[in-house]
mmCIF file of C-alpha atoms in Angstrom:
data_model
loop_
_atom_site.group_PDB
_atom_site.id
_atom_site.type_symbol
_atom_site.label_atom_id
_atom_site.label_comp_id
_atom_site.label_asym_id
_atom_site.label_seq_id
_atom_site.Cartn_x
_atom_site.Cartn_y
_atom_site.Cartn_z
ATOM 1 C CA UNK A 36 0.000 0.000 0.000
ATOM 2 C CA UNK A 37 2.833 2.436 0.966
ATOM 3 C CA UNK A 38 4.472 1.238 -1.850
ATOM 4 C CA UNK A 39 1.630 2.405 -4.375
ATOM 5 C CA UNK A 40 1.495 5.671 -2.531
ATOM 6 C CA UNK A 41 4.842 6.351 -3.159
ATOM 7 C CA UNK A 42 4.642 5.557 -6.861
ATOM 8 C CA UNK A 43 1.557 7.835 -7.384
ATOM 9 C CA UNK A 44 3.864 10.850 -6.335
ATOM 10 C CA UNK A 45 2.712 14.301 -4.493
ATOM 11 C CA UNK A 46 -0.610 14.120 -5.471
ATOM 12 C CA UNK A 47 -1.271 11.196 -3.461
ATOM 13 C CA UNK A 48 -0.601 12.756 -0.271
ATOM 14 C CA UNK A 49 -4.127 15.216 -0.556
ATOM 15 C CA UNK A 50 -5.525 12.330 -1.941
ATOM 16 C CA UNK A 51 -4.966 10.231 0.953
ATOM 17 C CA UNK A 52 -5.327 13.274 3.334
ATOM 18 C CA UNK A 53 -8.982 13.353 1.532
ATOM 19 C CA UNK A 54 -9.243 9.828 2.108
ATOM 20 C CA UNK A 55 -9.042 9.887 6.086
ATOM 21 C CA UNK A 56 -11.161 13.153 6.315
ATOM 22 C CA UNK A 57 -13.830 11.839 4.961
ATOM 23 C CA UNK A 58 -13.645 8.589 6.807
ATOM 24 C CA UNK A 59 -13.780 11.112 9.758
ATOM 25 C CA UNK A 60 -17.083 13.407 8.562
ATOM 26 C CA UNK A 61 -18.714 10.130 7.609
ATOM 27 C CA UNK A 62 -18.413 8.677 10.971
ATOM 28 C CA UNK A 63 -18.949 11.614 12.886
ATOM 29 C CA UNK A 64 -22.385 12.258 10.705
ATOM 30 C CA UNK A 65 -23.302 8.767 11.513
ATOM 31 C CA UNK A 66 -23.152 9.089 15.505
ATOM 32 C CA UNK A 67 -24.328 12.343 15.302
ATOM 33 C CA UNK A 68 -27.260 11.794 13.230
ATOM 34 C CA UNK A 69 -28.461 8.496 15.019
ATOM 35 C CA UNK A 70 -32.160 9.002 15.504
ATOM 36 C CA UNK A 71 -32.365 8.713 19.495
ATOM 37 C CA UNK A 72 -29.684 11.672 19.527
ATOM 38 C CA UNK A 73 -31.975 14.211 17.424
ATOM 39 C CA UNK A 74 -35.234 13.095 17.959
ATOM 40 C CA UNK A 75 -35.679 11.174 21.005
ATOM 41 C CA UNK A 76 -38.719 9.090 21.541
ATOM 42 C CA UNK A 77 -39.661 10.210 24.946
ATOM 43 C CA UNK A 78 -39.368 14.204 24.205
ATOM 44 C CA UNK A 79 -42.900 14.727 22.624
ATOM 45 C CA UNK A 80 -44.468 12.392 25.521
ATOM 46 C CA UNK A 81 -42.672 14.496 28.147
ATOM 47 C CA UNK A 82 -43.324 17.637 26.760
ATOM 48 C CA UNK A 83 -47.125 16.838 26.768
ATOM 49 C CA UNK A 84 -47.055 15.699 30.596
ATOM 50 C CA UNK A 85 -45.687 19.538 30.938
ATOM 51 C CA UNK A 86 -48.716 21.110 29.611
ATOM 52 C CA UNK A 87 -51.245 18.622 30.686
ATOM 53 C CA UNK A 88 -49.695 18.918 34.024
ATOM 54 C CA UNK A 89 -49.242 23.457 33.911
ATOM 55 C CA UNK A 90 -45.327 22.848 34.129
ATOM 56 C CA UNK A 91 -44.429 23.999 31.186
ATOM 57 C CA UNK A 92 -42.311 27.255 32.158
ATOM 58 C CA UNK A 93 -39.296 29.302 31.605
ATOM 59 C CA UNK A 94 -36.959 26.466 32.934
ATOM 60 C CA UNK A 95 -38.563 23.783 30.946
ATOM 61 C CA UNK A 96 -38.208 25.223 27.566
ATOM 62 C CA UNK A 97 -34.600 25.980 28.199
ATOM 63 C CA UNK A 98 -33.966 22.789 29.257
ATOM 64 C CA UNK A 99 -36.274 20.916 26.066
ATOM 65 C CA UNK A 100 -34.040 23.619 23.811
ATOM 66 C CA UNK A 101 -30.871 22.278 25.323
ATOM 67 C CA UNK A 102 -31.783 18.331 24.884
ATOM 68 C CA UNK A 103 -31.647 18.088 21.351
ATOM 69 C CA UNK A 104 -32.299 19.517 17.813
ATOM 70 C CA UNK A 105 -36.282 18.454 18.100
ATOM 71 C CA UNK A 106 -35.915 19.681 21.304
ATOM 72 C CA UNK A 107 -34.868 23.257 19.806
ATOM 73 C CA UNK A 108 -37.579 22.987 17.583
ATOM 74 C CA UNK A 109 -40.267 22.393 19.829
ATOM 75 C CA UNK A 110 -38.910 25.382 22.503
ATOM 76 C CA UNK A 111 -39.551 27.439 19.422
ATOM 77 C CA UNK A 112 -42.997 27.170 18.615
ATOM 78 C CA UNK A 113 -43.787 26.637 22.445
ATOM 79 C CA UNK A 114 -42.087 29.760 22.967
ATOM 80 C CA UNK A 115 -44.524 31.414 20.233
ATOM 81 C CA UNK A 116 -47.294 29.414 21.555
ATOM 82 C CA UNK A 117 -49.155 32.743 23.245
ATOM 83 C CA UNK A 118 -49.131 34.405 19.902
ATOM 84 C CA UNK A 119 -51.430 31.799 17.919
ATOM 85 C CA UNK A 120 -51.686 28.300 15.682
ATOM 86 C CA UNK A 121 -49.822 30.085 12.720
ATOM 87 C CA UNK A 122 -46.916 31.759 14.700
ATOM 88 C CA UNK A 123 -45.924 28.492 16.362
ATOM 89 C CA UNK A 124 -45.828 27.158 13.102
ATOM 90 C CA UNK A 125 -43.719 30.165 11.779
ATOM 91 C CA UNK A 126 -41.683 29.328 14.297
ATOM 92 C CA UNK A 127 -41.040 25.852 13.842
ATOM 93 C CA UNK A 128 -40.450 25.887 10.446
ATOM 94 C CA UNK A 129 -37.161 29.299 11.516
ATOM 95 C CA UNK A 130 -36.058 26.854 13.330
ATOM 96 C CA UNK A 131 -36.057 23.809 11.439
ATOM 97 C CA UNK A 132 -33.699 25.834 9.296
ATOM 98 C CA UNK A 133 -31.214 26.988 11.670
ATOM 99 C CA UNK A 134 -31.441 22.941 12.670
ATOM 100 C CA UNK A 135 -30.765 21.989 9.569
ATOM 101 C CA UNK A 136 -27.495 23.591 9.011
ATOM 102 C CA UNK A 137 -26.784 22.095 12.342
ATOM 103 C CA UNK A 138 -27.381 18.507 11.102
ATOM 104 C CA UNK A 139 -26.036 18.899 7.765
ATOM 105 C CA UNK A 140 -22.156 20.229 9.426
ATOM 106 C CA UNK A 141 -19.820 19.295 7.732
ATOM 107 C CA UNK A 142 -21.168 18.023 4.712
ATOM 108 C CA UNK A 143 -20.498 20.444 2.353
ATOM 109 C CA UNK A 144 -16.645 19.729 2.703
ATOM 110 C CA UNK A 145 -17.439 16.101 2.411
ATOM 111 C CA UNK A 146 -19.323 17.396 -0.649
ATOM 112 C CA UNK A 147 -15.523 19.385 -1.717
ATOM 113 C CA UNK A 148 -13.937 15.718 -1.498
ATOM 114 C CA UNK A 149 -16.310 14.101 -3.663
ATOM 115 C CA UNK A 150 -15.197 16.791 -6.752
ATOM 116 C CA UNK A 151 -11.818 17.753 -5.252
ATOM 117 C CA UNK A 152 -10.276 13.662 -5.452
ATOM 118 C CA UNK A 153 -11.091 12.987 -8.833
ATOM 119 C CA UNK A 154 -9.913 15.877 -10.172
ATOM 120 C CA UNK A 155 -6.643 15.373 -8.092
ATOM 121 C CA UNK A 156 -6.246 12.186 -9.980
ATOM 122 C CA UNK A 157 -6.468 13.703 -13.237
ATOM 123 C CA UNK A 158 -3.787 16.649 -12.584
ATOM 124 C CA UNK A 159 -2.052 13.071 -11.311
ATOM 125 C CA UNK A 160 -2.584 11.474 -14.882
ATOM 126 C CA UNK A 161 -1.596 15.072 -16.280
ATOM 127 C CA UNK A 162 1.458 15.075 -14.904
ATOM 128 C CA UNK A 163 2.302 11.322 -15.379
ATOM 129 C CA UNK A 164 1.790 11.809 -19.382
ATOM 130 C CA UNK A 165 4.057 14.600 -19.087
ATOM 131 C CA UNK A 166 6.595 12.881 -17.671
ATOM 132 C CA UNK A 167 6.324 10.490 -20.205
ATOM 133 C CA UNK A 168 6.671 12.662 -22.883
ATOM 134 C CA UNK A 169 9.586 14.819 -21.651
ATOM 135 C CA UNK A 170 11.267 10.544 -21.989
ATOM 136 C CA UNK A 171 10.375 10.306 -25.069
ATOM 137 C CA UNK A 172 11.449 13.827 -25.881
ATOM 138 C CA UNK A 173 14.978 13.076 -24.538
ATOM 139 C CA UNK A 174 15.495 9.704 -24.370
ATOM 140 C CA UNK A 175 13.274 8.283 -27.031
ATOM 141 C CA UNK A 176 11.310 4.784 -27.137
ATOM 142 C CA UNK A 177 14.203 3.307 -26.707
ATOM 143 C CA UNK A 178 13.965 2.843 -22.938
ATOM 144 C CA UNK A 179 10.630 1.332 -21.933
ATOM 145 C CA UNK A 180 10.962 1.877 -17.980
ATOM 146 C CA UNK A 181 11.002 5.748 -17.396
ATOM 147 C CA UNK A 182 7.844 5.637 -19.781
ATOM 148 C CA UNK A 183 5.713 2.842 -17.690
ATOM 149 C CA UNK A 184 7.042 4.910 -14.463
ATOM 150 C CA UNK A 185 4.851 8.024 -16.004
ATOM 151 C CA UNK A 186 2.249 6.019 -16.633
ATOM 152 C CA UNK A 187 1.858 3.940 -14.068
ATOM 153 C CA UNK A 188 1.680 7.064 -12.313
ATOM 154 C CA UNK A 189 -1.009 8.568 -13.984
ATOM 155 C CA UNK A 190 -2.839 5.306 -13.299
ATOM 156 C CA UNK A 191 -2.536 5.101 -9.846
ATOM 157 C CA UNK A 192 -3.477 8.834 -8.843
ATOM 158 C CA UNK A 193 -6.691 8.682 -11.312
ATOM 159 C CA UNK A 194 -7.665 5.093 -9.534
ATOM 160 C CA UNK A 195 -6.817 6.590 -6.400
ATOM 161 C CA UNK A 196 -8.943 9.371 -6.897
ATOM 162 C CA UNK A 197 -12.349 7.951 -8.290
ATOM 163 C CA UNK A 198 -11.565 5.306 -5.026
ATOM 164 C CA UNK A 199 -12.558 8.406 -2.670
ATOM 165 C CA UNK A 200 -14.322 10.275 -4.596
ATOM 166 C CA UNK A 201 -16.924 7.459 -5.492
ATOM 167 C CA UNK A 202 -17.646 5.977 -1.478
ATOM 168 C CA UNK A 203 -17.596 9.616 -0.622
ATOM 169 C CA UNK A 204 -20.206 10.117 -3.472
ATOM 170 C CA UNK A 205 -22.516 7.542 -1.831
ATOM 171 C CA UNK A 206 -22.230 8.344 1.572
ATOM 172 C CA UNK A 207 -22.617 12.194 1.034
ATOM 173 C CA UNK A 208 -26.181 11.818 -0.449
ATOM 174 C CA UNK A 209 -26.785 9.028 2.383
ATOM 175 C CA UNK A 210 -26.283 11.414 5.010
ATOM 176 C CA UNK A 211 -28.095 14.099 3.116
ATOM 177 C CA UNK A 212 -31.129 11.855 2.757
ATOM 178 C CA UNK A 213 -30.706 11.131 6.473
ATOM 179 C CA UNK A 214 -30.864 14.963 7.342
ATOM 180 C CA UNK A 215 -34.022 15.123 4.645
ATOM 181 C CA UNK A 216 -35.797 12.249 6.939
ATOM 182 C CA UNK A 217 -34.975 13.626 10.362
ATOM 183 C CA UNK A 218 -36.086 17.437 9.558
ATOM 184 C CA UNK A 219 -39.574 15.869 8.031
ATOM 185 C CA UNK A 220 -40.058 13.473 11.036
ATOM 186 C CA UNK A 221 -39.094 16.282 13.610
ATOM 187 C CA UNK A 222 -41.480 18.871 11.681
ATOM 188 C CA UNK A 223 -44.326 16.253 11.465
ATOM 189 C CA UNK A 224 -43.985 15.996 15.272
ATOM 190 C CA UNK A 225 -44.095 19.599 15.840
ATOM 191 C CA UNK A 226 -47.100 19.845 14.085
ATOM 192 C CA UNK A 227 -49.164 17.330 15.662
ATOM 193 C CA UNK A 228 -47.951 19.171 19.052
ATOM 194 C CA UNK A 229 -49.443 22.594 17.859
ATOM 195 C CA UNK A 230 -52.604 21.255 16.791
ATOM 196 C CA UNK A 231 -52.908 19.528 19.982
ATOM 197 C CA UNK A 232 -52.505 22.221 21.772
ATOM 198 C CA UNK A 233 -54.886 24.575 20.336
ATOM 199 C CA UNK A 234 -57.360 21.740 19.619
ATOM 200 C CA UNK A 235 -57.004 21.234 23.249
ATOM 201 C CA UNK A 236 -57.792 25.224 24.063
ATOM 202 C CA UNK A 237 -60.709 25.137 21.629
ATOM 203 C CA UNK A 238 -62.033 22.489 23.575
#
């Protein structure tokens, strides 16, 4: 392995730098994105014990805003709660979007790696050719070895690049579809809580 790093050249080392940072962000994403983390089960339940119960106060929403991002969300419209149906929705929905750039950290530079590697593997096969021409240039076809050095170069930063860029690829519009599902759940939620509560004041 160290081997074929060192025959790809310079180029390999962002590639390979690209490589383990993604490895990171996809992991990361992963733990932080687990379901129980951002929208726990017993949240909704315990927020409606709250109200049922005349609990629900200053202390309460700080402390459902610092549990977790559906926490955040419902804080929000329960803050906005006194102004009406349609401005605890308003609510909600400003900050489902300040949640969302929460949940989707980091993914943009994931996003970089997926169209940063592969083009790092062509400057790679570039440079390789290059190299193989300046042999010919000097040297001619006479010599074989210098020539399969360039391109076996340019061969191995190319592969090396579409071999990040494409798990990155899949993982990248994994997590994003992961973010998609967790902002629809968590506003679905929210919603059922508002029109409980005022279905539960027009009663």
């Amino acid at each position: 392995m160290f081997e074929i790093i060192r025959q790809g050249g310079w180029l390999m080392i962002p590639i390979v730098a690209s490589s383990i940072l993604s490895i990171a962000i996809i992991a990361e994403r992963y733990w932080a994105l687990r379901q129980n983390a951002v929208q726990p089960k017993e949240t909704l339940p315990q927020v409606w014990g709250w109200i049922k119960n005349n609990q629900l106060d200053g202390n309460k929403l700080k402390q459902l805003k610092q549990s977790s991002a559906f926490g955040q969300i419902l804080s929000s419209g329960l803050t906005a709660s006194k102004h009406g149906r349609e401005a605890m929705k308003d609510a909600i929905i400003e900050s489902g979007t300040h949640v969302s750039h929460e949940l989707e950290r980091f993914l943009s530079l994931l996003g970089t790696i997926v169209m940063v590697t592969p083009l790092l593997g062509l400057l790679g096969t570039v440079i390789g050719m290059i190299d193989v021409f300046g042999e010919l240039m000097i040297g001619g076809a006479g010599n074989p070895a210098p020539l399969a050095g360039g391109i076996q170069q340019a061969l191995i930063t190319t592969a090396a690049g579409l071999t990040v860029a494409i798990p990155a690829m899949i993982f990248h519009r994994a997590l994003q579809r992961k973010v998609d599902n967790l902002l629809i759940s968590m506003e679905q939620a929210s919603t059922k809580l508002v029109d409980a509560i005022h279905t539960e004041k027009d009663d």
